[in-house]
JSON list of C-alpha atoms in Angstrom, two decimals:
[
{"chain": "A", "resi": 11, "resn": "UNK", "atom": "CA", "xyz": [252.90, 39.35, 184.79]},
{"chain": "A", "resi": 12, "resn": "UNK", "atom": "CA", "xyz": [253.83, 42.83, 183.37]},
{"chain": "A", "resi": 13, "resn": "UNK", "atom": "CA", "xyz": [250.71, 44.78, 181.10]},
{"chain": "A", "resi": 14, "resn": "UNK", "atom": "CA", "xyz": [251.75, 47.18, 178.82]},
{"chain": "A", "resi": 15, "resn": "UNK", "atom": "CA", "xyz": [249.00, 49.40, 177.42]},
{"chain": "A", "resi": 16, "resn": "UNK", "atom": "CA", "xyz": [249.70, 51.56, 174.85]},
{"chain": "A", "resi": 17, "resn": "UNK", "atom": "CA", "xyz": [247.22, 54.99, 173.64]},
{"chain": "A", "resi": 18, "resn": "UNK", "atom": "CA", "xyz": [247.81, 56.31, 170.21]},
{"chain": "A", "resi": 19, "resn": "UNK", "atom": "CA", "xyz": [246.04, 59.06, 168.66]},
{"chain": "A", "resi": 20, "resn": "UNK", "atom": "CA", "xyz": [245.14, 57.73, 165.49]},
{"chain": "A", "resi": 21, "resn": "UNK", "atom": "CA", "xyz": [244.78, 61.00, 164.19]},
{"chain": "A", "resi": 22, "resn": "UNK", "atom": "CA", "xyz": [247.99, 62.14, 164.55]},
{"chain": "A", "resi": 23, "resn": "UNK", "atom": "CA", "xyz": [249.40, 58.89, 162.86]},
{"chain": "A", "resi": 24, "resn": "UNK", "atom": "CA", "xyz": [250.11, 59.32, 159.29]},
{"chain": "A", "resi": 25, "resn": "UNK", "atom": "CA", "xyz": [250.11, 56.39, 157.26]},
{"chain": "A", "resi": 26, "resn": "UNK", "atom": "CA", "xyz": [252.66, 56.56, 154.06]},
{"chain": "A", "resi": 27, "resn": "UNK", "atom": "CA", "xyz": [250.00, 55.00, 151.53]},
{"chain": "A", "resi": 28, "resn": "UNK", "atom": "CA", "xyz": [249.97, 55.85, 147.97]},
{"chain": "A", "resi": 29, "resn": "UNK", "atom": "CA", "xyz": [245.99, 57.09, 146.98]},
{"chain": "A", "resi": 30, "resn": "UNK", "atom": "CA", "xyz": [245.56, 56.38, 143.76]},
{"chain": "A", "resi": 31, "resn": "UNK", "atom": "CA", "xyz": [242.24, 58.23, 143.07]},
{"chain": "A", "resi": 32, "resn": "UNK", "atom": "CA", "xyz": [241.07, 56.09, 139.98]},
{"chain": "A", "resi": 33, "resn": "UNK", "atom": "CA", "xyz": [240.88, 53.02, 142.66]},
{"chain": "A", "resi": 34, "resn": "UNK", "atom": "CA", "xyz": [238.48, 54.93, 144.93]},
{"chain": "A", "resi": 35, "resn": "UNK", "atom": "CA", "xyz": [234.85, 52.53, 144.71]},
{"chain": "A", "resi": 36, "resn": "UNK", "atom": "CA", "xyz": [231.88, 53.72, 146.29]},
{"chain": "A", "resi": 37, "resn": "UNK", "atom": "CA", "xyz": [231.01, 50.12, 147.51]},
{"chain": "A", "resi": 38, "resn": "UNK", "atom": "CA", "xyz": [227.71, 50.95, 148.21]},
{"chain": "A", "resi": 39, "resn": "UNK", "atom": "CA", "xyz": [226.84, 51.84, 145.31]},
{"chain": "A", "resi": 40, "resn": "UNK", "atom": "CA", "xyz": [228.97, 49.19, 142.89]},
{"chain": "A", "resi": 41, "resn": "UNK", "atom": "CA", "xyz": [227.41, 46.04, 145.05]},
{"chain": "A", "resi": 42, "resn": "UNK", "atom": "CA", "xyz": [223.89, 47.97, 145.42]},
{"chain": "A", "resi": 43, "resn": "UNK", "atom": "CA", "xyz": [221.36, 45.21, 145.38]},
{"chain": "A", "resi": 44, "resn": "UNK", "atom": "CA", "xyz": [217.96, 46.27, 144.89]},
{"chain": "A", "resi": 45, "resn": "UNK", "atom": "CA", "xyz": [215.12, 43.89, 145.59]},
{"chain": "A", "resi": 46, "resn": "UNK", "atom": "CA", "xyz": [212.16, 45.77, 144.38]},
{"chain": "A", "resi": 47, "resn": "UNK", "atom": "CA", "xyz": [213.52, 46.37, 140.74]},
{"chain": "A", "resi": 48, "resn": "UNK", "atom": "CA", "xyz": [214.37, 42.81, 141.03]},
{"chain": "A", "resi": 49, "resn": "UNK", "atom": "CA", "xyz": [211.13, 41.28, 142.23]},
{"chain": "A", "resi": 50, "resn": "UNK", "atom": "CA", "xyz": [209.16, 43.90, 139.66]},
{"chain": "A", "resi": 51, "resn": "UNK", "atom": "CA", "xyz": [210.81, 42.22, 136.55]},
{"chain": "A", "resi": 52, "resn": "UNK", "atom": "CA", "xyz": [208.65, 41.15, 134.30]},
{"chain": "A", "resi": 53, "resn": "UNK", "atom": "CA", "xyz": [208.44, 37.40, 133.60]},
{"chain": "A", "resi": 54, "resn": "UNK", "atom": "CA", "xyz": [207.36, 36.63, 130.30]},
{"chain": "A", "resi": 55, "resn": "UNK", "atom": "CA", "xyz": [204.89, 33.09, 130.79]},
{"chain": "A", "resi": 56, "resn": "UNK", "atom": "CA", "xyz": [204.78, 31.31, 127.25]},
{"chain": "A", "resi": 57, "resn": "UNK", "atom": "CA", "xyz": [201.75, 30.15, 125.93]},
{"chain": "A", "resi": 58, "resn": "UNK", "atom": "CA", "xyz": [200.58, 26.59, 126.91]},
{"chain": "A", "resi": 59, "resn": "UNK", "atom": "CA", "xyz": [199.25, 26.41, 123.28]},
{"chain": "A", "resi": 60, "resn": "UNK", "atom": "CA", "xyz": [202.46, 27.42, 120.89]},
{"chain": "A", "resi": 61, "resn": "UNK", "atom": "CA", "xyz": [204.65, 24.90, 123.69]},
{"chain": "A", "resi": 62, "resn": "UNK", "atom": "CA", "xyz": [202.41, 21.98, 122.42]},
{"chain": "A", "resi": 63, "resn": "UNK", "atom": "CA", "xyz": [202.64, 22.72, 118.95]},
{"chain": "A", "resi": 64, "resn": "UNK", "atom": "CA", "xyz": [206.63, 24.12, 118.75]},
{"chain": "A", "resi": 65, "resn": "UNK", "atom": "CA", "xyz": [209.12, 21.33, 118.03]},
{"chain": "A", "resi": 66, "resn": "UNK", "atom": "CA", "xyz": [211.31, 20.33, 120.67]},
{"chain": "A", "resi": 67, "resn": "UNK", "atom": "CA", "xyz": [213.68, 22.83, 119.75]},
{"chain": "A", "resi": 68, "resn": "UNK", "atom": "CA", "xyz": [211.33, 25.77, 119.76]},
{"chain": "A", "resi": 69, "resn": "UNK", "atom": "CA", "xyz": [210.06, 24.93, 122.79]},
{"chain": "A", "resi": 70, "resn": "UNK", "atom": "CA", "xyz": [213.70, 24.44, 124.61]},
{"chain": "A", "resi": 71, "resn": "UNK", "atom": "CA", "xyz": [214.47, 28.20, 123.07]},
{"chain": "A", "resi": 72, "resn": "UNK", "atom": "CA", "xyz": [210.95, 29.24, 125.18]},
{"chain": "A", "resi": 73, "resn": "UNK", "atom": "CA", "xyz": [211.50, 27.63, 128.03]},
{"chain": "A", "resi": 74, "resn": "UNK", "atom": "CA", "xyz": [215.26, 28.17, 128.21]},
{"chain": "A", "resi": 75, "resn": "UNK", "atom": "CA", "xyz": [214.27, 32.07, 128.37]},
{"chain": "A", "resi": 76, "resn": "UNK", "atom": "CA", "xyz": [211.51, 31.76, 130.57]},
{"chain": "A", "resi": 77, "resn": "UNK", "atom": "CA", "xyz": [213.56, 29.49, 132.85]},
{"chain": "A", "resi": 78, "resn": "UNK", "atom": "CA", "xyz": [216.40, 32.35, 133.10]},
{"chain": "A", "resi": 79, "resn": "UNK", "atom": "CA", "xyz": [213.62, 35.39, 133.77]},
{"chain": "A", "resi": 80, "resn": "UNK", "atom": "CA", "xyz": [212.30, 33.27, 136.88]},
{"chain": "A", "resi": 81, "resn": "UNK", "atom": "CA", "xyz": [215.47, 32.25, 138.09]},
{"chain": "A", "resi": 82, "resn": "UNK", "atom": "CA", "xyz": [216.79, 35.81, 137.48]},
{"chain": "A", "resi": 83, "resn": "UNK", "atom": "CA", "xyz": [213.60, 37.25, 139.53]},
{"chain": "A", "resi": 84, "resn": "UNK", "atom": "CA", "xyz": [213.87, 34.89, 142.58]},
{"chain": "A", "resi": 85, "resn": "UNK", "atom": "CA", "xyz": [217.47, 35.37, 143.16]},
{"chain": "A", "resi": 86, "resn": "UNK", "atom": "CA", "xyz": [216.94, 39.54, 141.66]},
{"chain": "A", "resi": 87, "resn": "UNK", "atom": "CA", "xyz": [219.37, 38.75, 139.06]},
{"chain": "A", "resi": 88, "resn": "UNK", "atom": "CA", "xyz": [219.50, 39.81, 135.54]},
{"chain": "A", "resi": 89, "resn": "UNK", "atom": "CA", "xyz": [217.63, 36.59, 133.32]},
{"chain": "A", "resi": 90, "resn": "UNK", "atom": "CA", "xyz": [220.85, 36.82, 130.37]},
{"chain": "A", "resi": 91, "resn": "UNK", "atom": "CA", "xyz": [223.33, 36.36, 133.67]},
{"chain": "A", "resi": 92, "resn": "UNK", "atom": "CA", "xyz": [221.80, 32.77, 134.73]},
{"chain": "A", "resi": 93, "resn": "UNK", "atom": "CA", "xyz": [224.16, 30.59, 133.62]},
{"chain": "A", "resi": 94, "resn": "UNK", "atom": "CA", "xyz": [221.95, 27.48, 132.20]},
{"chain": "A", "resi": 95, "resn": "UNK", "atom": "CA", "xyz": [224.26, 25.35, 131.34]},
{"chain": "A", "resi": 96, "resn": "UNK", "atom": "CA", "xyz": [227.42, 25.13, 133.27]},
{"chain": "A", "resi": 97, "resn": "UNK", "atom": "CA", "xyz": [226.48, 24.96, 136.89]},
{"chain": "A", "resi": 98, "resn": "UNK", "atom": "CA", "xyz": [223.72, 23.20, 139.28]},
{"chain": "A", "resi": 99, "resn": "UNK", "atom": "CA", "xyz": [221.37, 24.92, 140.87]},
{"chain": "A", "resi": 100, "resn": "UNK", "atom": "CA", "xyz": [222.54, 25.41, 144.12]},
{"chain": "A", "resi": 101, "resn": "UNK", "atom": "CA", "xyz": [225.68, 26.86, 142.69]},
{"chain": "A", "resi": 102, "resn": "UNK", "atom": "CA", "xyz": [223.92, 29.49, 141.28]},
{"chain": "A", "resi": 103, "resn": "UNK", "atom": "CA", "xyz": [222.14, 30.44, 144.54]},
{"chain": "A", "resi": 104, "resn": "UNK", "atom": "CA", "xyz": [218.84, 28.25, 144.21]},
{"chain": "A", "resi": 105, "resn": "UNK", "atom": "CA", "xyz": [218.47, 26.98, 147.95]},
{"chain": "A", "resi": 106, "resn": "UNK", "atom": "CA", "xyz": [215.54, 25.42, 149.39]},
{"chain": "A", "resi": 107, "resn": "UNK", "atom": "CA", "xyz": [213.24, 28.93, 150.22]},
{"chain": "A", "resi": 108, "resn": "UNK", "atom": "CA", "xyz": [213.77, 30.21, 147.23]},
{"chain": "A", "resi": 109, "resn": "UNK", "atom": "CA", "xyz": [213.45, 26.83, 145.05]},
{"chain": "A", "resi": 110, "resn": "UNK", "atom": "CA", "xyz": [209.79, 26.10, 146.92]},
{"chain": "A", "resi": 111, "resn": "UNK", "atom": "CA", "xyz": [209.30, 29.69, 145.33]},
{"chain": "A", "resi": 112, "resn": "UNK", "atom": "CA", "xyz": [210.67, 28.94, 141.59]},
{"chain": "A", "resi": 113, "resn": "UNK", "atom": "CA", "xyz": [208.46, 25.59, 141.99]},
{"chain": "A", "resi": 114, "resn": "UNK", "atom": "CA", "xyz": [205.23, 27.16, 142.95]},
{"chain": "A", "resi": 115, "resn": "UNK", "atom": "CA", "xyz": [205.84, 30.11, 140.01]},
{"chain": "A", "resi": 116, "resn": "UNK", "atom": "CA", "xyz": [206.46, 27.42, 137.08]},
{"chain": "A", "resi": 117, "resn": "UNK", "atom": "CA", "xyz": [204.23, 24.78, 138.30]},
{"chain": "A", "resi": 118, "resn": "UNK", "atom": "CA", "xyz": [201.38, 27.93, 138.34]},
{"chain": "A", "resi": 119, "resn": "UNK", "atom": "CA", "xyz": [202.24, 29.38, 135.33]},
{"chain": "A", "resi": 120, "resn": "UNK", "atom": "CA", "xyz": [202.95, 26.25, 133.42]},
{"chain": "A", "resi": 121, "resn": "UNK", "atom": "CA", "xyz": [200.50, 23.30, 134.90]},
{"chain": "A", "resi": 122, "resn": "UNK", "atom": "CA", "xyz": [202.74, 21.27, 135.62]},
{"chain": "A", "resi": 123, "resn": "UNK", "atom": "CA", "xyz": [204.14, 19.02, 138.66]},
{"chain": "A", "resi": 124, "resn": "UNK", "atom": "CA", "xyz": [207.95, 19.61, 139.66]},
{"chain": "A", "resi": 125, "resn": "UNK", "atom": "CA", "xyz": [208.96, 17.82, 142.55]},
{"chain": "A", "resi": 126, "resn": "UNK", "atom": "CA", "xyz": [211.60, 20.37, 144.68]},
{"chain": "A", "resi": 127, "resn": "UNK", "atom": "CA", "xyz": [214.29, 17.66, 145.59]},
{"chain": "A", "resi": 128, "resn": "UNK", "atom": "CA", "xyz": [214.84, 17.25, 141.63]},
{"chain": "A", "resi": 129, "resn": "UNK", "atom": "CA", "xyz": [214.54, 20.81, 140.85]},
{"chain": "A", "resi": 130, "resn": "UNK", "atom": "CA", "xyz": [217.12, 21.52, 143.86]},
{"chain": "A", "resi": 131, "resn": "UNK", "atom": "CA", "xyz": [219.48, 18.58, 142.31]},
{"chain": "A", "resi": 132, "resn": "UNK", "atom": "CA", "xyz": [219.38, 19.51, 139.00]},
{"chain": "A", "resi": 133, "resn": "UNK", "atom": "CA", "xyz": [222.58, 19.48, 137.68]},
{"chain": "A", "resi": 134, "resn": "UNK", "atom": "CA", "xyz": [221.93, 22.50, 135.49]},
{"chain": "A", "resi": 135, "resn": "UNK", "atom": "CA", "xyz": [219.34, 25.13, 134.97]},
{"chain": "A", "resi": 136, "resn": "UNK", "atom": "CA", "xyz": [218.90, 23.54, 131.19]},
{"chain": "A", "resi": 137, "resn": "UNK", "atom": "CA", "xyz": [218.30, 20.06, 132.57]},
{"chain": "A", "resi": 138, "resn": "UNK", "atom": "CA", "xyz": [215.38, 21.90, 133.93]},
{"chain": "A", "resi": 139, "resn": "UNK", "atom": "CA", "xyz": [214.54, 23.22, 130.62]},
{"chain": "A", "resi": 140, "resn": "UNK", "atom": "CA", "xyz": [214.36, 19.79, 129.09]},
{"chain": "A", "resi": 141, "resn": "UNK", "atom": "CA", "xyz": [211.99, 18.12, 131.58]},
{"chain": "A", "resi": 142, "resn": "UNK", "atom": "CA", "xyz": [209.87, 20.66, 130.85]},
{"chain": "A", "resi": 143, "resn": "UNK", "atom": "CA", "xyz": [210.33, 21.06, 127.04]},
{"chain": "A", "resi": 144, "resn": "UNK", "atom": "CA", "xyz": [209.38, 17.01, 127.67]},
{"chain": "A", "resi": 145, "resn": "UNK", "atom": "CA", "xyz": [206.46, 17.41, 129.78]},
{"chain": "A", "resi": 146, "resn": "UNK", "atom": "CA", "xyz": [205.35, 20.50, 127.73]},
{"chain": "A", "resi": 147, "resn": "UNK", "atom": "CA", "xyz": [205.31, 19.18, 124.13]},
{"chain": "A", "resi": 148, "resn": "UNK", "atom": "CA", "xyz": [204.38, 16.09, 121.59]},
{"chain": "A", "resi": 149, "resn": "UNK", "atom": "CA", "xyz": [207.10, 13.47, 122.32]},
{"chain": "A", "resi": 150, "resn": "UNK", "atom": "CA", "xyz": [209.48, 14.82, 119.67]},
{"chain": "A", "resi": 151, "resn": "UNK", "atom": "CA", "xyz": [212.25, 15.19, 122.73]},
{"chain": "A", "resi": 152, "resn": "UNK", "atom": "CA", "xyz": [215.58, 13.51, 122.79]},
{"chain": "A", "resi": 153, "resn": "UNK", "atom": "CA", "xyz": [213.97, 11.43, 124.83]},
{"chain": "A", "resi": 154, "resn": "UNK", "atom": "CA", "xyz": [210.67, 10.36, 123.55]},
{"chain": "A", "resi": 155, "resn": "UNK", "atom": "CA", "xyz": [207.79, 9.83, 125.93]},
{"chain": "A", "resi": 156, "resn": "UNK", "atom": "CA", "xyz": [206.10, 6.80, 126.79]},
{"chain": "A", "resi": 157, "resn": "UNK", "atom": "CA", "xyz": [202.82, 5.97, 126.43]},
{"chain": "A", "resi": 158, "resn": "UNK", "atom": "CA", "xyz": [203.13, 5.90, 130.53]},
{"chain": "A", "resi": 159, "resn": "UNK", "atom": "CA", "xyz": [202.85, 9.91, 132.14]},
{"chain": "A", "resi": 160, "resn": "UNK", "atom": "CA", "xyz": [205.72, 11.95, 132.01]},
{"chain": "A", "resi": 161, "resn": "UNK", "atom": "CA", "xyz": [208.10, 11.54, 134.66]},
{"chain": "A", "resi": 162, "resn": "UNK", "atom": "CA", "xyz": [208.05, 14.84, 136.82]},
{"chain": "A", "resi": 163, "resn": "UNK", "atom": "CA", "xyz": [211.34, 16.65, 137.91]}
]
């Protein structure tokens, strides 16, 4: 069995390579992530009161923005870059720690139950939105509540 080791000096190798200058990134600083601006945004919480008395529409407009600034804080996100309609949560990075986290926020700030197996399921961030607008309001939702309690996501 023959071993051939070669030693180059990688120094002295010159690589033909266009630079094209306008290309050069600074990596670090285009993918920067910073977790303290992102967990210091401020989440707006609506008011219990103006949710019970909006019409369903009102109050899907509310909670659709509220929905987006938590989601945007727990995964340090901009809120206007959630998508809310077009993917499921776990496609846009809700997983199970930080999903017990979104539950515990909205089910504090809004008083109400959301179970995390629905909220991780949900096929869309504004399916969310409309179990809450539901559990939030009169029953003036597309689908009108029962005299039975609202079902909880």
């Amino acid at each position: 069995m023959n071993t051939y080791q070669n030693t180059y000096d990688w120094d002295s190798v010159a690589l033909d390579l266009d630079y094209d200058a306008e290309f050069d990134v600074d990596f670090d600083e285009a993918f920067a992530f910073d977790l303290e601006a992102a967990e210091a945004a401020p989440v707006t919480v609506p008011d219990l009161a103006v949710l019970a008395h909006s019409d369903y529409a009102e109050r899907s407009r509310i909670l659709d923005a509220y929905v987006r600034q938590e989601i945007g804080r727990v995964l340090g996100v901009a809120p206007e870059s959630v998508d809310t309609t077009g993917r499921p949560m776990n496609s846009l990075g809700v997983g199970s720690i930080n999903g017990m986290e979104l539950q515990a926020r909205m089910e504090a700030a809004l008083g109400v139950e959301l179970k995390l197996q629905s909220l991780l399921r949900a096929n869309s961030a504004a399916e969310l939105v409309d179990c809450l607008a539901r559990q939030l309001g009169p029953g003036d939702g597309p689908l009108q509540r029962s005299a039975a309690p609202a079902a909880t996501v």
